[in-house]
Amino acid sequence: MPLAADSLSATFAALSDPTRRAILARLASSQASVTEIAEPFDMSLPAISKHLRVLERAGLVERGRDAQWRPCRLRAAPLRDVDAWLERYRRFWEGRFDRRGAYGRDVDRKEGKPARRR
Amino acid sequence: MPLAADSLSATFAALSDPTRRAILARLASSQASVTEIAEPFDMSLPAISKHLRVLERAGLVERGRDAQWRPCRLRAAPLRDVDAWLERYRRFWEGRFDRRGAYGRDVDRKEGKPARRR
């Protein structure tokens, strides 16, 4: 995976793996040690640690400072940024347009059909 | 980029590039030809076409059937799936928890502090 130049790209890249999304889902219920996180996965501890490092670099997971037990915690801030990024696309599925949506109207315009009433 | 086994992974991988996100933003206002899409970018037409293929494979862009002019259109369905995936994380930034959120309460429990009142 190439180093992502911007944080949104790093977030999306980190989320593009089902194991990493499953780890986040686990951490959404509570913080957990690497061993606890690894338990439900048919995967070695080093493999899980590698996924955790990707999530940490993307700012989606942080480690506790306790030297004995460094729990992993979800950091939701990058997900909030994804939520904000989605904002301009929500109109496409939230019924603010008719079924054909913006494209229907766009095609109508190009085809010289009258604009639909709102 | 490895072939993503599931559609959500393919969507996130496609979104992990700023040029591809800019193409989607362009298509959110109207359909466009490859040449029109390429115009604002300091990038060759083949480079743009490559990004478009990634977006098409992820189902985020579809091409029109007109043999003369095959416009690219946004397909928002995969973005709606991202929106649905985010659902379980929204409570972390939508104020349904206090500032420290679920983790604050989780740490309190581990440290033997009484549960906070709702």
Coordinates of N, CA and C in Angstrom, one line a residue:
Chain A
M1 N 0.9 -1.2 0.0 CA 0.0 0.0 0.0 C 0.9 1.2 0.0
P2 N 0.7 2.1 -1.0 CA 1.5 3.3 -1.0 C 1.2 4.3 0.2
L3 N 2.1 5.1 0.6 CA 1.8 6.0 1.7 C 0.8 7.0 1.2
A4 N -0.3 7.1 1.9 CA -1.3 8.1 1.6 C -0.9 9.5 1.9
A5 N -1.1 10.4 1.0 CA -0.6 11.8 1.2 C -1.6 12.6 2.1
D6 N -2.8 12.2 2.1 CA -3.8 13.0 2.8 C -4.6 12.0 3.8
S7 N -5.1 12.6 4.8 CA -5.7 11.8 5.9 C -6.9 11.0 5.4
L8 N -7.7 11.6 4.6 CA -8.9 10.9 4.1 C -8.5 9.7 3.3
S9 N -7.5 9.9 2.4 CA -7.0 8.7 1.6 C -6.5 7.6 2.5
A10 N -5.8 8.0 3.6 CA -5.3 7.0 4.5 C -6.4 6.3 5.3
T11 N -7.5 7.0 5.6 CA -8.6 6.4 6.3 C -9.3 5.4 5.3
F12 N -9.6 5.8 4.1 CA -10.2 4.9 3.2 C -9.4 3.7 2.9
A13 N -8.1 3.9 2.8 CA -7.2 2.7 2.5 C -7.2 1.8 3.7
A14 N -7.2 2.3 4.9 CA -7.3 1.5 6.1 C -8.6 0.7 6.2
L15 N -9.7 1.3 5.7 CA -11.0 0.7 5.8 C -11.2 -0.3 4.6
S16 N -10.3 -0.4 3.7 CA -10.5 -1.2 2.5 C -10.2 -2.7 2.8
D17 N -10.1 -3.1 4.0 CA -9.9 -4.5 4.4 C -10.9 -5.0 5.4
P18 N -11.5 -6.1 5.1 CA -12.6 -6.6 6.0 C -12.1 -6.9 7.4
T19 N -10.9 -7.4 7.6 CA -10.3 -7.7 8.9 C -10.2 -6.4 9.7
R20 N -9.7 -5.4 9.1 CA -9.5 -4.1 9.8 C -10.9 -3.5 10.2
R21 N -11.9 -3.7 9.3 CA -13.2 -3.2 9.7 C -13.8 -4.0 10.8
A22 N -13.5 -5.3 10.8 CA -14.0 -6.1 12.0 C -13.3 -5.7 13.3
I23 N -12.0 -5.4 13.2 CA -11.3 -4.9 14.4 C -12.0 -3.6 14.9
L24 N -12.3 -2.7 14.0 CA -12.9 -1.5 14.5 C -14.3 -1.8 15.1
A25 N -15.0 -2.7 14.5 CA -16.3 -3.1 15.1 C -16.2 -3.6 16.5
R26 N -15.1 -4.4 16.7 CA -14.8 -5.0 18.0 C -14.5 -3.8 19.0
L27 N -13.7 -2.9 18.5 CA -13.3 -1.8 19.4 C -14.4 -0.8 19.7
A28 N -15.5 -0.8 18.8 CA -16.6 0.1 19.0 C -17.4 -0.3 20.3
S29 N -17.3 -1.6 20.7 CA -18.0 -2.0 22.0 C -17.1 -1.7 23.2
S30 N -15.8 -1.9 23.1 CA -14.9 -1.6 24.2 C -13.5 -1.6 23.8
Q31 N -12.6 -1.0 24.6 CA -11.2 -1.1 24.3 C -10.8 -2.6 24.5
A32 N -9.6 -3.0 24.0 CA -9.2 -4.4 24.1 C -7.7 -4.5 23.8
S33 N -7.1 -5.5 24.4 CA -5.7 -5.8 24.2 C -5.6 -6.5 22.8
V34 N -4.4 -6.5 22.3 CA -4.1 -7.2 21.0 C -4.6 -8.6 21.0
T35 N -4.3 -9.3 22.1 CA -4.7 -10.7 22.3 C -6.2 -10.9 22.2
E36 N -6.9 -10.0 22.9 CA -8.3 -10.0 22.9 C -8.9 -9.8 21.5
I37 N -8.3 -8.8 20.8 CA -8.7 -8.5 19.5 C -8.5 -9.7 18.6
A38 N -7.4 -10.4 18.7 CA -7.0 -11.5 17.8 C -7.9 -12.7 18.0
E39 N -8.4 -12.9 19.2 CA -9.1 -14.1 19.6 C -10.1 -14.6 18.5
P40 N -11.1 -13.8 18.1 CA -12.1 -14.4 17.1 C -11.5 -14.6 15.7
F41 N -10.3 -14.1 15.4 CA -9.8 -14.3 14.1 C -8.9 -15.5 13.9
D42 N -9.0 -16.1 12.7 CA -8.2 -17.2 12.4 C -6.9 -16.7 11.8
M43 N -6.1 -16.0 12.6 CA -5.0 -15.2 12.1 C -3.9 -15.1 13.2
S44 N -2.7 -15.1 12.8 CA -1.6 -15.0 13.8 C -1.6 -13.6 14.5
L45 N -1.0 -13.6 15.7 CA -0.9 -12.3 16.4 C -0.1 -11.3 15.6
P46 N 1.0 -11.7 14.9 CA 1.7 -10.7 14.1 C 0.9 -10.1 13.0
A47 N 0.0 -11.0 12.4 CA -0.8 -10.5 11.3 C -1.8 -9.5 11.8
I48 N -2.4 -9.8 13.0 CA -3.3 -8.8 13.6 C -2.6 -7.5 13.9
S49 N -1.4 -7.6 14.5 CA -0.6 -6.5 14.8 C -0.3 -5.6 13.6
K50 N -0.1 -6.2 12.5 CA 0.1 -5.5 11.3 C -1.1 -4.7 10.9
H51 N -2.3 -5.3 10.9 CA -3.5 -4.6 10.6 C -3.7 -3.4 11.6
L52 N -3.4 -3.7 12.9 CA -3.5 -2.6 13.9 C -2.6 -1.4 13.6
R53 N -1.4 -1.7 13.1 CA -0.5 -0.6 12.8 C -1.1 0.2 11.6
V54 N -1.7 -0.4 10.7 CA -2.3 0.4 9.6 C -3.4 1.3 10.1
L55 N -4.2 0.7 11.1 CA -5.3 1.5 11.7 C -4.8 2.6 12.5
E56 N -3.7 2.3 13.2 CA -3.0 3.4 14.1 C -2.5 4.5 13.2
R57 N -1.8 4.1 12.1 CA -1.3 5.2 11.2 C -2.4 6.0 10.6
A58 N -3.5 5.4 10.4 CA -4.7 6.2 9.9 C -5.4 7.0 11.0
G59 N -4.9 6.8 12.2 CA -5.6 7.5 13.4 C -6.9 6.9 13.8
L60 N -7.2 5.7 13.3 CA -8.5 5.1 13.7 C -8.4 4.3 15.0
V61 N -7.1 4.0 15.4 CA -6.9 3.2 16.7 C -5.8 3.9 17.4
E62 N -6.0 4.0 18.7 CA -4.8 4.5 19.5 C -4.6 3.5 20.6
R63 N -3.3 3.5 21.1 CA -2.9 2.6 22.2 C -2.9 3.3 23.5
G64 N -3.3 2.6 24.6 CA -3.2 3.2 25.9 C -1.8 3.4 26.3
R65 N -1.5 4.2 27.4 CA -0.2 4.4 27.8 C 0.3 3.5 29.0
D66 N -0.7 2.7 29.5 CA -0.3 1.8 30.6 C 0.7 0.8 30.1
A67 N 1.9 0.8 30.7 CA 3.0 0.0 30.3 C 2.7 -1.5 30.4
Q68 N 1.8 -1.8 31.3 CA 1.5 -3.2 31.5 C 0.5 -3.7 30.5
W69 N -0.5 -2.9 30.3 CA -1.6 -3.3 29.4 C -2.0 -2.2 28.5
R70 N -1.5 -2.3 27.3 CA -1.7 -1.1 26.4 C -2.9 -1.4 25.5
P71 N -4.1 -1.1 26.0 CA -5.3 -1.4 25.3 C -5.4 -0.6 24.0
C72 N -6.1 -1.2 23.0 CA -6.3 -0.5 21.8 C -7.7 0.1 21.9
R73 N -7.8 1.4 21.4 CA -9.1 2.1 21.5 C -9.4 2.6 20.1
L74 N -10.7 2.6 19.8 CA -11.2 3.3 18.6 C -11.0 4.8 18.7
R75 N -10.5 5.4 17.6 CA -10.6 6.9 17.5 C -11.6 7.2 16.4
A76 N -12.7 7.8 16.7 CA -13.7 7.9 15.7 C -13.6 9.1 14.8
A77 N -12.6 10.0 15.1 CA -12.5 11.3 14.4 C -12.4 11.1 12.9
P78 N -11.5 10.1 12.4 CA -11.4 10.0 10.9 C -12.8 9.5 10.3
L79 N -13.5 8.7 11.1 CA -14.8 8.2 10.6 C -15.8 9.4 10.5
R80 N -15.7 10.3 11.4 CA -16.6 11.5 11.3 C -16.2 12.3 10.0
D81 N -14.9 12.3 9.7 CA -14.5 13.0 8.4 C -15.1 12.3 7.2
V82 N -15.1 10.9 7.3 CA -15.8 10.2 6.1 C -17.2 10.6 6.1
D83 N -17.9 10.7 7.2 CA -19.3 11.0 7.3 C -19.5 12.4 6.7
A84 N -18.6 13.4 7.0 CA -18.7 14.7 6.4 C -18.5 14.7 4.9
W85 N -17.5 13.9 4.5 CA -17.2 13.7 3.0 C -18.5 13.2 2.3
L86 N -19.2 12.3 2.9 CA -20.4 11.7 2.3 C -21.5 12.7 2.1
E87 N -21.5 13.8 2.8 CA -22.6 14.7 2.9 C -23.1 15.1 1.5
R88 N -22.2 15.5 0.6 CA -22.7 16.0 -0.7 C -23.3 14.9 -1.5
Y89 N -23.2 13.6 -1.2 CA -23.7 12.5 -1.9 C -25.1 12.0 -1.4
R90 N -25.4 12.4 -0.2 CA -26.6 11.9 0.5 C -27.9 12.1 -0.3
R91 N -27.9 13.3 -1.0 CA -29.1 13.6 -1.7 C -29.5 12.6 -2.8
F92 N -28.5 11.8 -3.2 CA -28.7 10.7 -4.2 C -29.5 9.6 -3.6
W93 N -29.5 9.4 -2.3 CA -30.3 8.3 -1.8 C -31.3 8.7 -0.7
E94 N -31.4 9.9 -0.4 CA -32.3 10.4 0.7 C -33.6 10.9 0.1
G95 N -33.9 10.6 -1.1 CA -35.2 11.0 -1.6 C -35.4 12.5 -1.9
R96 N -34.3 13.2 -1.9 CA -34.5 14.6 -2.3 C -34.7 14.8 -3.8
F97 N -34.4 13.7 -4.5 CA -34.6 13.7 -6.0 C -35.6 12.6 -6.3
D98 N -36.1 12.6 -7.5 CA -37.0 11.5 -7.9 C -36.2 10.3 -8.1
R99 N -36.8 9.2 -8.5 CA -36.1 7.9 -8.7 C -34.8 8.0 -9.6
R100 N -35.0 8.7 -10.7 CA -33.9 8.8 -11.6 C -32.8 9.8 -11.1
G101 N -33.3 10.7 -10.2 CA -32.3 11.6 -9.5 C -31.8 12.6 -10.5
A102 N -30.6 13.2 -10.1 CA -30.0 14.3 -10.8 C -29.8 13.9 -12.3
Y103 N -29.4 12.6 -12.5 CA -29.1 12.2 -13.9 C -30.3 12.3 -14.8
G104 N -31.5 11.8 -14.2 CA -32.7 11.9 -15.0 C -32.9 13.3 -15.5
R105 N -32.8 14.3 -14.6 CA -33.0 15.7 -15.0 C -31.9 16.1 -16.0
D106 N -30.7 15.7 -15.7 CA -29.6 16.1 -16.6 C -29.8 15.6 -18.0
V107 N -30.2 14.3 -18.1 CA -30.5 13.7 -19.4 C -31.6 14.4 -20.1
D108 N -32.7 14.7 -19.3 CA -33.8 15.4 -19.9 C -33.4 16.8 -20.5
R109 N -32.5 17.5 -19.8 CA -32.0 18.8 -20.3 C -31.3 18.6 -21.6
K110 N -30.4 17.6 -21.6 CA -29.6 17.4 -22.9 C -30.5 17.0 -24.0
E111 N -31.6 16.3 -23.7 CA -32.5 15.8 -24.7 C -33.6 16.8 -25.1
G112 N -33.5 18.0 -24.4 CA -34.5 19.0 -24.7 C -35.9 18.9 -24.2
K113 N -36.0 17.9 -23.2 CA -37.3 17.8 -22.5 C -37.5 18.9 -21.5
P114 N -38.8 19.3 -21.3 CA -39.0 20.3 -20.3 C -38.6 19.9 -18.9
A115 N -38.1 20.8 -18.1 CA -37.7 20.5 -16.7 C -38.9 19.9 -16.0
R116 N -38.6 18.9 -15.1 CA -39.7 18.4 -14.3 C -40.1 19.4 -13.2
R117 N -41.4 19.3 -12.8 CA -41.8 20.1 -11.7 C -41.2 19.5 -10.4
R118 N -40.9 20.4 -9.5 CA -40.4 20.0 -8.1 C -41.6 19.4 -7.3
Chain B
M1 N -2.8 -2.6 -6.4 CA -3.9 -2.8 -5.5 C -4.5 -4.2 -5.6
P2 N -4.5 -5.0 -4.6 CA -5.1 -6.3 -4.7 C -6.5 -6.3 -5.0
L3 N -7.0 -7.3 -5.7 CA -8.5 -7.4 -6.0 C -9.2 -7.5 -4.7
A4 N -10.2 -6.6 -4.5 CA -10.9 -6.7 -3.2 C -12.0 -7.8 -3.3
A5 N -12.1 -8.6 -2.3 CA -13.0 -9.7 -2.3 C -14.5 -9.3 -2.1
D6 N -14.7 -8.2 -1.4 CA -16.0 -7.8 -1.1 C -16.3 -6.4 -1.6
S7 N -17.5 -6.0 -1.8 CA -17.8 -4.8 -2.5 C -17.5 -3.6 -1.6
L8 N -17.7 -3.7 -0.3 CA -17.3 -2.6 0.6 C -15.8 -2.3 0.6
S9 N -15.0 -3.4 0.5 CA -13.6 -3.2 0.4 C -13.2 -2.5 -0.9
A10 N -13.9 -2.9 -2.0 CA -13.6 -2.3 -3.3 C -14.0 -0.9 -3.3
T11 N -15.1 -0.5 -2.6 CA -15.5 0.9 -2.6 C -14.5 1.7 -1.8
F12 N -14.1 1.2 -0.6 CA -13.1 2.0 0.2 C -11.8 2.1 -0.6
A13 N -11.3 1.1 -1.2 CA -10.1 1.1 -2.0 C -10.2 2.2 -3.1
A14 N -11.4 2.2 -3.8 CA -11.5 3.2 -4.9 C -11.6 4.6 -4.3
L15 N -12.0 4.8 -3.1 CA -12.1 6.1 -2.5 C -10.8 6.6 -1.9
S16 N -9.8 5.7 -1.8 CA -8.6 6.0 -1.1 C -7.6 6.8 -2.0
D17 N -8.1 7.5 -3.0 CA -7.3 8.3 -3.9 C -8.0 9.7 -4.1
P18 N -7.2 10.8 -3.9 CA -7.9 12.1 -4.0 C -8.4 12.4 -5.4
T19 N -7.7 11.9 -6.5 CA -8.1 12.2 -7.8 C -9.5 11.5 -8.1
R20 N -9.6 10.2 -7.6 CA -10.8 9.5 -7.8 C -12.0 10.2 -7.0
R21 N -11.7 10.7 -5.8 CA -12.8 11.4 -5.1 C -13.1 12.7 -5.8
A22 N -12.1 13.4 -6.4 CA -12.4 14.6 -7.2 C -13.3 14.3 -8.4
I23 N -13.0 13.1 -9.1 CA -13.9 12.7 -10.2 C -15.3 12.5 -9.8
L24 N -15.5 11.8 -8.6 CA -16.9 11.6 -8.1 C -17.6 12.9 -7.8
A25 N -16.8 13.9 -7.3 CA -17.4 15.2 -6.9 C -17.8 15.9 -8.2
R26 N -17.0 15.8 -9.3 CA -17.4 16.3 -10.6 C -18.7 15.7 -11.1
L27 N -18.7 14.4 -11.0 CA -19.9 13.6 -11.5 C -21.2 13.8 -10.7
A28 N -21.0 14.3 -9.4 CA -22.1 14.6 -8.6 C -22.9 15.7 -9.1
S29 N -22.3 16.6 -9.9 CA -23.1 17.8 -10.4 C -23.7 17.4 -11.8
S30 N -23.0 16.6 -12.6 CA -23.7 16.1 -13.8 C -22.8 15.1 -14.5
Q31 N -23.4 14.3 -15.4 CA -22.6 13.3 -16.1 C -21.6 14.1 -17.0
A32 N -20.6 13.4 -17.4 CA -19.5 14.0 -18.2 C -18.8 13.0 -19.0
S33 N -18.2 13.5 -20.1 CA -17.3 12.6 -21.0 C -16.0 12.5 -20.3
V34 N -15.1 11.6 -20.7 CA -13.8 11.4 -20.1 C -13.0 12.7 -20.3
T35 N -13.1 13.3 -21.5 CA -12.4 14.5 -21.8 C -12.8 15.7 -20.9
E36 N -14.1 15.8 -20.7 CA -14.6 16.8 -19.7 C -14.1 16.6 -18.3
I37 N -14.1 15.3 -17.9 CA -13.6 14.9 -16.6 C -12.2 15.3 -16.4
A38 N -11.4 15.0 -17.5 CA -9.9 15.2 -17.4 C -9.5 16.6 -17.4
E39 N -10.4 17.5 -17.9 CA -10.0 18.9 -18.1 C -9.3 19.6 -16.9
P40 N -10.0 19.6 -15.7 CA -9.4 20.3 -14.6 C -8.1 19.7 -14.0
F41 N -7.8 18.5 -14.4 CA -6.7 17.7 -13.8 C -5.4 17.9 -14.7
D42 N -4.3 18.0 -14.0 CA -3.0 18.1 -14.7 C -2.5 16.6 -14.8
M43 N -3.3 15.9 -15.7 CA -3.1 14.4 -15.8 C -3.4 14.0 -17.2
S44 N -2.7 13.0 -17.7 CA -3.0 12.5 -19.1 C -4.4 11.8 -19.1
L45 N -4.9 11.8 -20.3 CA -6.2 11.1 -20.5 C -6.1 9.6 -20.1
P46 N -5.0 8.9 -20.5 CA -4.9 7.5 -20.0 C -4.9 7.4 -18.5
A47 N -4.3 8.3 -17.8 CA -4.2 8.3 -16.3 C -5.6 8.4 -15.8
I48 N -6.4 9.4 -16.3 CA -7.7 9.6 -15.9 C -8.6 8.3 -16.2
S49 N -8.4 7.8 -17.4 CA -9.2 6.6 -17.7 C -8.9 5.4 -16.8
K50 N -7.7 5.3 -16.3 CA -7.3 4.3 -15.4 C -8.1 4.5 -14.1
H51 N -8.1 5.7 -13.6 CA -8.8 6.0 -12.4 C -10.3 5.7 -12.6
L52 N -10.9 6.0 -13.8 CA -12.3 5.8 -14.0 C -12.6 4.3 -14.0
R53 N -11.6 3.5 -14.5 CA -11.8 2.0 -14.5 C -11.9 1.5 -13.1
V54 N -11.1 2.0 -12.2 CA -11.1 1.6 -10.8 C -12.5 2.0 -10.2
L55 N -13.0 3.2 -10.5 CA -14.3 3.6 -10.0 C -15.4 2.7 -10.7
E56 N -15.3 2.4 -11.9 CA -16.3 1.5 -12.6 C -16.3 0.2 -12.0
R57 N -15.1 -0.4 -11.7 CA -15.1 -1.8 -11.1 C -15.7 -1.8 -9.8
A58 N -15.6 -0.7 -9.0 CA -16.2 -0.6 -7.7 C -17.7 -0.2 -7.8
G59 N -18.2 0.0 -9.0 CA -19.6 0.3 -9.2 C -20.0 1.7 -8.8
L60 N -18.9 2.6 -8.7 CA -19.2 4.0 -8.4 C -19.4 4.9 -9.6
V61 N -19.0 4.4 -10.8 CA -19.3 5.1 -12.0 C -19.8 4.1 -13.0
E62 N -20.7 4.6 -13.9 CA -21.2 3.8 -15.0 C -21.1 4.6 -16.2
R63 N -20.9 3.9 -17.4 CA -20.8 4.6 -18.7 C -22.1 4.5 -19.4
G64 N -22.5 5.6 -20.1 CA -23.7 5.5 -20.9 C -23.6 4.6 -22.1
R65 N -24.7 4.2 -22.7 CA -24.7 3.3 -23.8 C -24.6 4.0 -25.2
D66 N -24.7 5.3 -25.2 CA -24.6 6.0 -26.5 C -23.3 5.7 -27.1
A67 N -23.3 5.2 -28.3 CA -22.0 4.8 -29.0 C -21.2 6.0 -29.3
Q68 N -21.8 7.2 -29.6 CA -21.1 8.4 -29.9 C -20.5 9.0 -28.7
W69 N -21.3 9.1 -27.6 CA -20.9 9.9 -26.5 C -21.2 9.0 -25.3
R70 N -20.2 8.4 -24.7 CA -20.5 7.5 -23.6 C -20.2 8.2 -22.3
P71 N -21.2 9.0 -21.8 CA -20.9 9.8 -20.6 C -20.7 8.9 -19.4
C72 N -19.9 9.4 -18.5 CA -19.7 8.8 -17.2 C -20.7 9.3 -16.2
R73 N -21.3 8.5 -15.4 CA -22.3 8.9 -14.4 C -21.9 8.3 -13.1
L74 N -22.2 9.1 -12.1 CA -22.1 8.6 -10.7 C -23.1 7.5 -10.4
R75 N -22.6 6.5 -9.7 CA -23.6 5.5 -9.2 C -23.4 5.6 -7.7
A76 N -24.5 6.1 -7.0 CA -24.3 6.4 -5.6 C -24.5 5.2 -4.6
A77 N -25.0 4.1 -5.2 CA -25.4 2.9 -4.3 C -24.2 2.5 -3.4
P78 N -23.0 2.4 -3.9 CA -21.9 2.0 -3.0 C -21.6 3.0 -1.9
L79 N -21.9 4.3 -2.2 CA -21.7 5.3 -1.1 C -22.8 5.2 -0.1
R80 N -24.0 4.8 -0.5 CA -25.1 4.5 0.5 C -24.7 3.4 1.4
D81 N -24.0 2.4 0.8 CA -23.5 1.3 1.7 C -22.5 1.7 2.7
V82 N -21.6 2.7 2.3 CA -20.6 3.2 3.2 C -21.4 4.0 4.3
D83 N -22.4 4.7 3.9 CA -23.2 5.5 4.9 C -23.8 4.5 5.9
A84 N -24.3 3.4 5.4 CA -25.0 2.4 6.3 C -23.9 1.8 7.2
W85 N -22.7 1.5 6.7 CA -21.6 0.9 7.5 C -21.2 1.9 8.6
L86 N -21.3 3.2 8.3 CA -20.9 4.2 9.3 C -21.8 4.2 10.5
E87 N -23.1 3.7 10.3 CA -24.1 3.9 11.3 C -23.7 3.6 12.7
R88 N -23.1 2.5 12.9 CA -22.8 2.0 14.3 C -21.7 2.9 14.9
Y89 N -21.0 3.8 14.1 CA -20.0 4.6 14.7 C -20.5 6.0 15.0
R90 N -21.7 6.4 14.5 CA -22.2 7.8 14.6 C -22.3 8.2 16.0
R91 N -22.7 7.3 16.9 CA -22.9 7.6 18.3 C -21.6 8.2 18.9
F92 N -20.5 8.0 18.3 CA -19.2 8.5 18.9 C -19.0 10.0 18.6
W93 N -19.7 10.5 17.6 CA -19.6 12.0 17.4 C -20.9 12.7 17.4
E94 N -22.0 12.0 17.6 CA -23.3 12.7 17.6 C -23.9 13.1 18.9
G95 N -23.0 13.1 19.9 CA -23.4 13.6 21.2 C -24.3 12.7 22.0
R96 N -24.4 11.4 21.6 CA -25.2 10.5 22.4 C -24.4 10.0 23.6
F97 N -23.1 10.2 23.6 CA -22.3 10.0 24.8 C -21.7 11.3 25.3
D98 N -21.1 11.2 26.5 CA -20.4 12.4 27.0 C -19.1 12.5 26.2
R99 N -18.3 13.6 26.6 CA -17.1 13.9 25.8 C -16.2 12.6 25.7
R100 N -16.0 12.0 26.8 CA -15.1 10.8 26.8 C -15.7 9.6 26.1
G101 N -17.0 9.6 26.0 CA -17.7 8.6 25.2 C -17.7 7.2 25.9
A102 N -17.9 6.2 25.1 CA -18.0 4.8 25.6 C -16.7 4.5 26.3
Y103 N -15.6 5.0 25.9 CA -14.3 4.6 26.5 C -14.2 5.1 27.9
G104 N -14.7 6.3 28.1 CA -14.7 6.9 29.4 C -15.4 6.0 30.4
R105 N -16.6 5.6 30.0 CA -17.4 4.7 30.9 C -16.7 3.3 31.0
D106 N -16.1 2.9 29.9 CA -15.4 1.6 30.0 C -14.3 1.6 31.0
V107 N -13.5 2.7 30.9 CA -12.3 2.8 31.8 C -12.8 2.9 33.2
D108 N -13.9 3.7 33.4 CA -14.4 3.8 34.8 C -14.8 2.5 35.4
R109 N -15.4 1.6 34.5 CA -15.8 0.3 35.0 C -14.6 -0.5 35.4
K110 N -13.6 -0.5 34.6 CA -12.4 -1.3 34.9 C -11.7 -0.7 36.1
E111 N -11.8 0.6 36.4 CA -11.2 1.2 37.5 C -12.0 1.2 38.8
G112 N -13.2 0.5 38.7 CA -14.1 0.4 39.8 C -14.9 1.6 40.2
K113 N -14.9 2.6 39.3 CA -15.7 3.8 39.6 C -17.2 3.5 39.4
P114 N -18.0 4.2 40.1 CA -19.5 4.0 39.9 C -19.9 4.4 38.5
A115 N -20.9 3.7 37.9 CA -21.4 4.1 36.6 C -21.9 5.5 36.6
R116 N -21.7 6.2 35.5 CA -22.3 7.6 35.4 C -23.8 7.5 35.2
R117 N -24.4 8.6 35.7 CA -25.8 8.6 35.4 C -26.1 9.0 34.0
R118 N -27.2 8.5 33.4 CA -27.5 8.8 32.0 C -28.1 10.3 31.9

